[in-house]
Short mmCIF file of C-alpha atoms in Angstrom, two decimals:
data_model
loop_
_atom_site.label_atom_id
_atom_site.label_comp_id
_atom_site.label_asym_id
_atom_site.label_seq_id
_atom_site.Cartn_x
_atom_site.Cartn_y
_atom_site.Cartn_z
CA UNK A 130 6.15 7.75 52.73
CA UNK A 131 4.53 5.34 55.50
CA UNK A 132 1.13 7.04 54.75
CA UNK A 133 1.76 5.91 50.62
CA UNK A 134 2.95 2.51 51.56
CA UNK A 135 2.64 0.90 54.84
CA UNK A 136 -0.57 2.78 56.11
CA UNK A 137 -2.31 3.07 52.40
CA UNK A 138 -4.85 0.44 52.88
CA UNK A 139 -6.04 2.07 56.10
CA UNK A 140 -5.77 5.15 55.24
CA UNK A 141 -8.05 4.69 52.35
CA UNK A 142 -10.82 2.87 53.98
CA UNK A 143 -10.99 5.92 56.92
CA UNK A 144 -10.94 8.49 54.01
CA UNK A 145 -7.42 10.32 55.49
CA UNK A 146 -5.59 9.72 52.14
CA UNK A 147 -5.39 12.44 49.70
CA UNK A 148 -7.59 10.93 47.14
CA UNK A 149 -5.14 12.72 44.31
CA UNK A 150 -1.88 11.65 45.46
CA UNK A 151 -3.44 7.88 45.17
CA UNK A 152 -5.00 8.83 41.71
CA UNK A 153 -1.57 9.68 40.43
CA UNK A 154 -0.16 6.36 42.08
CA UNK A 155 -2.70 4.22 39.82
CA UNK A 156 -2.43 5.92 36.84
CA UNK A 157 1.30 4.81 36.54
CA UNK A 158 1.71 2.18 33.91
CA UNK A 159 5.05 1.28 35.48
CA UNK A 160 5.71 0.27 38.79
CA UNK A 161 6.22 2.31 41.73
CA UNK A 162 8.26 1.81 44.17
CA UNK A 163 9.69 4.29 46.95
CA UNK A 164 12.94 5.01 48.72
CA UNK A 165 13.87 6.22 52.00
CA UNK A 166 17.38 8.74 51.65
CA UNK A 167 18.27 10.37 54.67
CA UNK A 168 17.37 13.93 55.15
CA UNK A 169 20.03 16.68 54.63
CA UNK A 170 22.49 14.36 53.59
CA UNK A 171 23.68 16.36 50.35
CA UNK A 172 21.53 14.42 47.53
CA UNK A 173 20.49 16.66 44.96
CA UNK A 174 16.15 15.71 44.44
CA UNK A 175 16.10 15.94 48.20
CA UNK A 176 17.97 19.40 48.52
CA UNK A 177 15.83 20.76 45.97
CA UNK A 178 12.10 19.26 47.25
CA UNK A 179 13.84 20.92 50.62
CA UNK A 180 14.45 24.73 49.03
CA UNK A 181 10.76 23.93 47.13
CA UNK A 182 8.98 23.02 50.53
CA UNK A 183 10.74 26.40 51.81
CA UNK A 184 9.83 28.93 48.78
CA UNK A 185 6.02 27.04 49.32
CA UNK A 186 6.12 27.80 53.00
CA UNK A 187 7.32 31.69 52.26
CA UNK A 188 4.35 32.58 50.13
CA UNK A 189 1.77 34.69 50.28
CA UNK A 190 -1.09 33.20 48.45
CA UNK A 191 -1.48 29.63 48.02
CA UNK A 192 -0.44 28.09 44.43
CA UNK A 193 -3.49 26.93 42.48
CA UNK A 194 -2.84 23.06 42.37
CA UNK A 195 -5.27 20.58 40.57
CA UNK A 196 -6.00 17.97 42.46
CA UNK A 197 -8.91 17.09 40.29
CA UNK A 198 -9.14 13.55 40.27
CA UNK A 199 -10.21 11.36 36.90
CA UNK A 200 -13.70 9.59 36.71
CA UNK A 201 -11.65 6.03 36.68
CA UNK A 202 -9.26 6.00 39.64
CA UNK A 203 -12.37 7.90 41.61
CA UNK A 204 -12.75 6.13 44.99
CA UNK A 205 -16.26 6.30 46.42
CA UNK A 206 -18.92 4.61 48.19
CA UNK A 207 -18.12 3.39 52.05
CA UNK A 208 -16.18 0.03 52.43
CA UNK A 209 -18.73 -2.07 54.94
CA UNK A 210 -15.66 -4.02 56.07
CA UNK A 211 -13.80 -1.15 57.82
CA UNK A 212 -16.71 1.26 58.08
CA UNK A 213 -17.33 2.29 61.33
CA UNK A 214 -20.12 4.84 63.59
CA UNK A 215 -17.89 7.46 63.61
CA UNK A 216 -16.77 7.37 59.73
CA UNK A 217 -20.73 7.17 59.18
CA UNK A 218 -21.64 10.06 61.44
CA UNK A 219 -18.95 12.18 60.01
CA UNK A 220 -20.12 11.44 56.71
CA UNK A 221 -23.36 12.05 57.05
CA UNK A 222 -22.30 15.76 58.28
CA UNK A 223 -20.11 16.57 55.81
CA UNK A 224 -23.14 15.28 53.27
CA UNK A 225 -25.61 17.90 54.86
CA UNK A 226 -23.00 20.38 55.30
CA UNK A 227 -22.29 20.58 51.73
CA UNK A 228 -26.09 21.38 50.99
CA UNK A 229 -26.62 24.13 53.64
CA UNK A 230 -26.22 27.90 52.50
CA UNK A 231 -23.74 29.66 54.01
CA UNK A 232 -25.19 32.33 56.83
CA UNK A 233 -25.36 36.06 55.80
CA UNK A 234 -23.70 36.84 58.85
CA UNK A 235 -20.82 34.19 59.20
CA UNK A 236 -19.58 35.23 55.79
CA UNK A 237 -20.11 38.62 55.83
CA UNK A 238 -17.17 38.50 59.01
CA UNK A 239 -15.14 35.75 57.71
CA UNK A 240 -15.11 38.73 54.81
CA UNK A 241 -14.40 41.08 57.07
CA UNK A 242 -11.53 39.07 58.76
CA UNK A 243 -9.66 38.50 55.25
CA UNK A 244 -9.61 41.81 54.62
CA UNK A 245 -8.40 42.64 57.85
CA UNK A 246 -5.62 40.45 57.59
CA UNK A 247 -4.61 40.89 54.25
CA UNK A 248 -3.99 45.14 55.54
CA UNK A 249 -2.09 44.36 58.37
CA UNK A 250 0.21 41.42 57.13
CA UNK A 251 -0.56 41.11 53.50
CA UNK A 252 -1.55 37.53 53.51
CA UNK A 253 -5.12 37.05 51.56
CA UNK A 254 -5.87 33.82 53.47
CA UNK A 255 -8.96 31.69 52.22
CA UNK A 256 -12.10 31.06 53.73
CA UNK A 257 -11.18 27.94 54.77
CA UNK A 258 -7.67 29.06 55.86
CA UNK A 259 -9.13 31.15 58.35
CA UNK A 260 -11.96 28.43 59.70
CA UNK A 261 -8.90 25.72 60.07
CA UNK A 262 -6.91 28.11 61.61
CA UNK A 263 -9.54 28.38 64.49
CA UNK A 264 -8.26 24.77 65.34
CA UNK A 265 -4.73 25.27 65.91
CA UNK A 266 -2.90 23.62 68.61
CA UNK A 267 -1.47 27.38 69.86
CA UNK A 268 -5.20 28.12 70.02
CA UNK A 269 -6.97 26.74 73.02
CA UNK A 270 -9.97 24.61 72.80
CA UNK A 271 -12.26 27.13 74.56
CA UNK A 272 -10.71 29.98 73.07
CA UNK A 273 -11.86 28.03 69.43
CA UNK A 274 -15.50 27.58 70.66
CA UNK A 275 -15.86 31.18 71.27
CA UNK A 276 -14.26 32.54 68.50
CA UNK A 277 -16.07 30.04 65.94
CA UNK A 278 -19.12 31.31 67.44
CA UNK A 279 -18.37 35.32 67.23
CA UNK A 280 -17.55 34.52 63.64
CA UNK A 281 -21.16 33.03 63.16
CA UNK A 282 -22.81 35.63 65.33
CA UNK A 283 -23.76 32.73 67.34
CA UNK A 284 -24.27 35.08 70.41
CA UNK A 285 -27.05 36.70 71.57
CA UNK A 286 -26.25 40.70 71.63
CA UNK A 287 -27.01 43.43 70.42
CA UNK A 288 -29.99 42.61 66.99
CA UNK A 289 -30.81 39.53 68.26
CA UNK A 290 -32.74 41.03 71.71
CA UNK A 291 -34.59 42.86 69.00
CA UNK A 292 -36.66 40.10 67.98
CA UNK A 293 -40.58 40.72 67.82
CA UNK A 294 -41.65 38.22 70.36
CA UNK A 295 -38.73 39.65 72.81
CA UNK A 296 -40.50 41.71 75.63
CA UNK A 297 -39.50 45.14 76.34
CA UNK A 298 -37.27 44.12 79.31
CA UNK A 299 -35.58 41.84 76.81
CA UNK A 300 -35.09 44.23 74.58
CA UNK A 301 -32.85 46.78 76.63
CA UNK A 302 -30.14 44.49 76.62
CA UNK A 303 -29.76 45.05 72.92
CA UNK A 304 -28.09 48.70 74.41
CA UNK A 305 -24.77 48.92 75.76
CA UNK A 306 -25.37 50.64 78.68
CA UNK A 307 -21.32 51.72 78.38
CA UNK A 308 -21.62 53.45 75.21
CA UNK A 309 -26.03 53.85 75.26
CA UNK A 310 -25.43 52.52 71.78
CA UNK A 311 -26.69 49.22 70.04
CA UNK A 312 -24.65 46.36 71.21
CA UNK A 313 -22.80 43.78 68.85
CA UNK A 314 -19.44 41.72 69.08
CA UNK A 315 -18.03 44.40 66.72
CA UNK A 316 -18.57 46.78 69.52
CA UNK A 317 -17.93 44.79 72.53
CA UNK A 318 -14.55 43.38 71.43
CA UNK A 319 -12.67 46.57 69.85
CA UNK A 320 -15.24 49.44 70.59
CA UNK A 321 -16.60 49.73 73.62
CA UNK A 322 -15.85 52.50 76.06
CA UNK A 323 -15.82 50.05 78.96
CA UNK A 324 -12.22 49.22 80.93
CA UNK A 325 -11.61 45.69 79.44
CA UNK A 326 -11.52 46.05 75.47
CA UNK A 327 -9.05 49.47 76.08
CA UNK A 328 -7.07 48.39 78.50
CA UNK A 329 -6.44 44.73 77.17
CA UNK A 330 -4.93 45.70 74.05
CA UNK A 331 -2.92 48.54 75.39
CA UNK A 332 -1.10 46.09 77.41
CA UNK A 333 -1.20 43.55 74.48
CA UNK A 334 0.65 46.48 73.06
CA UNK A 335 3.14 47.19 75.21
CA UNK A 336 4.39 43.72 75.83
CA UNK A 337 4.12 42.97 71.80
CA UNK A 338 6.46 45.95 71.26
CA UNK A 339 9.10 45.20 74.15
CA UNK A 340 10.17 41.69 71.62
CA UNK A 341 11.13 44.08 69.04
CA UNK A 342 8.34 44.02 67.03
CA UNK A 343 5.50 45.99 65.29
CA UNK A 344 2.16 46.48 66.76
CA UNK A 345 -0.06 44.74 64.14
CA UNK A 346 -3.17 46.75 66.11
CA UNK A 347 -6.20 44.95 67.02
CA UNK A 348 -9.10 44.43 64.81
CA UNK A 349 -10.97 41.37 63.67
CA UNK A 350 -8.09 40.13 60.70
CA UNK A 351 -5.68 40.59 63.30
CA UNK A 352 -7.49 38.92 66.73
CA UNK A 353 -10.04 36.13 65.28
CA UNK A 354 -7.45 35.69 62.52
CA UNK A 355 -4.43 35.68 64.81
CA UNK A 356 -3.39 32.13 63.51
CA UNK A 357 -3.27 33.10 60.10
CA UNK A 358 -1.14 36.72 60.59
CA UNK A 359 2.42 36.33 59.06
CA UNK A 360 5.16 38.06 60.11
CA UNK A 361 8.21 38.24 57.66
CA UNK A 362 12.09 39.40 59.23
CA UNK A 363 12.84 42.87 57.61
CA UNK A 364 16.51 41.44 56.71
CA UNK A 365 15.79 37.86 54.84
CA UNK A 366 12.05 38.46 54.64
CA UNK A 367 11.85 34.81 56.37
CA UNK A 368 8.44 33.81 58.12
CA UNK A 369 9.02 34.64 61.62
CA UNK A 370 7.87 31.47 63.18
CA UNK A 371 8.01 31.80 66.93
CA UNK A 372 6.37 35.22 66.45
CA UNK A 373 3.54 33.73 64.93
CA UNK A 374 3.05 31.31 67.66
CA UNK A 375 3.60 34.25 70.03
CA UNK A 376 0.15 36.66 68.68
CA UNK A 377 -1.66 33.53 68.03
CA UNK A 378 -1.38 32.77 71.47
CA UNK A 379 -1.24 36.46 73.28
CA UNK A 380 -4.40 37.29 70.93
CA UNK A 381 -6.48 34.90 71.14
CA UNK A 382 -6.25 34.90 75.20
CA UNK A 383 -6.52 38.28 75.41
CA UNK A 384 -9.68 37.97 72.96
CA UNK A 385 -11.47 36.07 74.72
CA UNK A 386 -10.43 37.74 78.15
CA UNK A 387 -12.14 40.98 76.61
CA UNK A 388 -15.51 38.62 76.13
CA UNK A 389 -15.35 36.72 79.60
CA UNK A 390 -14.94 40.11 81.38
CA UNK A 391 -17.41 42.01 79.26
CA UNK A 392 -20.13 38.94 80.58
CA UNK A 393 -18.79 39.36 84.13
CA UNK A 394 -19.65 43.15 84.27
CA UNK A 395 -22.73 42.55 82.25
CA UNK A 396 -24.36 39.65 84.30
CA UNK A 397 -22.87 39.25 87.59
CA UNK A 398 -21.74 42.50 88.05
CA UNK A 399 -25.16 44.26 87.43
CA UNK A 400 -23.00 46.59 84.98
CA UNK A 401 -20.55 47.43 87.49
CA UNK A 402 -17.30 48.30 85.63
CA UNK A 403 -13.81 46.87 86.71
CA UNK A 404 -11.49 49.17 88.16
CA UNK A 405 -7.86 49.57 86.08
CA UNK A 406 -6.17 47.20 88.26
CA UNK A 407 -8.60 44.47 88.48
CA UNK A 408 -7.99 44.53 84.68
CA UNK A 409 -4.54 44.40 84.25
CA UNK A 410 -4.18 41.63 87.18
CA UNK A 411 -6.73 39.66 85.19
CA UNK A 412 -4.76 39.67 82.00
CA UNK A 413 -1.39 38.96 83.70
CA UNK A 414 -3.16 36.01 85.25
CA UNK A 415 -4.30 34.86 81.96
CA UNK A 416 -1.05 35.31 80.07
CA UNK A 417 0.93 33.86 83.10
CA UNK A 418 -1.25 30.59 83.27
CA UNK A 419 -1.10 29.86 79.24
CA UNK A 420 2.56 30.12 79.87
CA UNK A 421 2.51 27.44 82.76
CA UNK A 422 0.32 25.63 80.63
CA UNK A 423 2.53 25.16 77.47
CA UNK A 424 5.59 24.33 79.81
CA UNK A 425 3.51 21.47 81.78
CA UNK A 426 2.70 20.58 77.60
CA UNK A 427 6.53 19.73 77.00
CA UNK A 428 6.34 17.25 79.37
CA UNK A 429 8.06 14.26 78.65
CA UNK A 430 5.79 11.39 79.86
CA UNK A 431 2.89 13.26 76.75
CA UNK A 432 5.22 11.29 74.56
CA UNK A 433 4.51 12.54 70.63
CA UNK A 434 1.95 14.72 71.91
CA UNK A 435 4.20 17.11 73.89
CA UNK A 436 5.41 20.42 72.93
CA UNK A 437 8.98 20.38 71.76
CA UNK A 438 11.04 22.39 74.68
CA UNK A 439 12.57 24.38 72.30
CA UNK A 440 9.26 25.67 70.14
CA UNK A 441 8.62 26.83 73.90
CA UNK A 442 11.18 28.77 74.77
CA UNK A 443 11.54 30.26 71.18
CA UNK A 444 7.69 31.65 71.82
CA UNK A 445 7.77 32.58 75.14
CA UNK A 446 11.47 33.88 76.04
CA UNK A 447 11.23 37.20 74.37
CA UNK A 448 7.69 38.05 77.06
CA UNK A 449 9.68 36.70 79.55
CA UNK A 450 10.69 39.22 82.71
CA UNK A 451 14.98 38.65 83.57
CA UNK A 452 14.97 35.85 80.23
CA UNK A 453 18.58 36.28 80.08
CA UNK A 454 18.94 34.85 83.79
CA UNK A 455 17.18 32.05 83.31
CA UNK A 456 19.15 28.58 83.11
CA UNK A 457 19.48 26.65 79.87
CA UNK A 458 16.22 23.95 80.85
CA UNK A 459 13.69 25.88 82.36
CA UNK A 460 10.86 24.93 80.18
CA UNK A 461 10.75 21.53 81.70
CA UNK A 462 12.16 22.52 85.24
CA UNK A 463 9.06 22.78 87.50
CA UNK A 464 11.24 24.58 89.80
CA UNK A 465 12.14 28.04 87.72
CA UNK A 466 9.38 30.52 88.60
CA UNK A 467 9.11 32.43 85.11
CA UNK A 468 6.66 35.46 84.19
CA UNK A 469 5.38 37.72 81.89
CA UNK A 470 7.01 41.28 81.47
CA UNK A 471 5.44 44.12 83.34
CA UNK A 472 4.84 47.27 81.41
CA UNK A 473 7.58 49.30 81.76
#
């Protein structure tokens, strides 16, 4: 309501106002005025936008709204008064975004991803869906660089050593020496005969299963689409919330753990593979410290920007090794060593 009324006039001039909500306001004849009414407090419109907002949140496939707006409440142009380097900048990129082709390769996996994830969860997410989803706050902000740039083929493997002017040296690295096969991120994140990619998702596996759950498997709709999967509870056929936080999260780590050590053995290794246990301390590490991470998040003193305690524990509890020892605060409590579930 503040964003319609208090905050309009700002809102507008920074562009962060749905332009169709507004449209709608200003073609009203009559006057408009809103009300605040308590949430949950038994009044009919407000229990019914409630079970709408639910039924939205439940589906599938997105509705098809029109949000056209008409040629006379059309907004455009840049107010000089309020206009500022960033707003510029950022239009100016979305102006020369919107007249570049997308690349052969980026949409031929964003393609890939969909159909992927519409297998193992039946959700047919949108191209956009799945580029937004990339920028998640479950999903870390170096996680999100590398995955945005696997989905554009943004790295140099396999093909791209292939190049004419490449010299012959340059050119062997297009091989996995693993596999003596042509390299690609296809290969090196869910094929490759190395340690890392196996063993990763084995014990991605193992712990996913010990909440209860079904192993979704690992592919690219279900690991650089993690924040879009859906998981629905076999008795109400609810979203499953908290598990959806949980395989963004355990995913997208162990993702780009498969990557990171795949580089290690490549480049500073001299192609040395790691041993079993050198993996499996590695991922324990990672999982462990993106646990420690989203506690130190719930922090009181981060104000709006923490982590509500409770979204924590409803993520991380199930993973958790003795959870039903552990006292009643220890998300915030510094002091209560948690960790992840060993295999067994």
């Amino acid at each position: 309501m503040d964003s319609l009324t208090k905050y309009r006039v700002s809102l507008e001039d920074t562009g962060n106002l749905t332009e169709a909500v507004l449209a709608a306001l200003r073609a009203r004849k009559a006057h408009t005025a809103f009300v605040w009414i308590k949430g949950h407090s038994g009044h009919p419109r407000n229990e019914e936008a409630d079970r709408l907002a639910g039924e939205g949140a439940a589906k599938l496939t997105e509705d098809d709204v029109n949000i056209a707006v008409p040629a006379a409440f059309r907004v455009s142009g840049a107010k000089l008064a309020t206009l500022t380097q960033k707003l510029a900048y950022q239009a100016i990129r979305n102006l020369r975004e919107a007249k570049l082709d997308p690349r052969p390769s980026a949409a031929a996996n964003v393609a890939k991803i969909v159909e992927e994830l519409k297998a193992a969860c039946g959700y047919e997410a949108t191209d956009a869906a799945i580029w937004l989803s990339l920028r998640k706050k479950h999903v870390t902000r170096e996680t999100c660089q590398f995955m945005w740039k696997t989905i554009h083929d943004g790295f140099m493997t396999g093909r791209h050593w292939l190049r004419p002017n490449m010299s012959d040296a340059l050119q062997e690295r297009a091989t996995c020496k693993v596999c003596q096969q042509q390299d690609s991120m296809d290969h090196i994140l869910f094929r490759c005969s190395a340690r890392g990619p196996t063993l990763i998702y084995d014990l991605l596996q193992k712990l996913w299963e010990t909440t209860g759950a079904q192993w979704p498997g690992a592919n690219w709709g279900t690991m650089l689409g993690a924040a879009c999967m859906v998981f629905r509870s076999g008795v109400s056929d609810g979203r499953m919330i908290a598990s959806e936080r949980r395989w963004t999260i355990l995913a997208t780590e162990s993702l780009y753990l498969v990557w990171k050590l795949r580089c290690e053995r490549v480049i500073q290794n001299d192609g040395r593979d790691f041993s079993a246990a050198e993996v499996e301390n590695r991922w324990y590490a990672t999982i462990n410290q993106r646990l420690m991470l989203d506690r130190k998040a719930s922090a009181t003193y981060l104000g709006k920007r923490a982590l509500k305690p409770e979204m924590v524990e409803a993520t991380w509890l199930p993973v958790l090794e003795h959870n039903r020892d552990l006292p009643p605060n220890w998300v915030g409590d510094g002091g209560v060593l948690v960790g992840i579930k060993r295999g067994r």
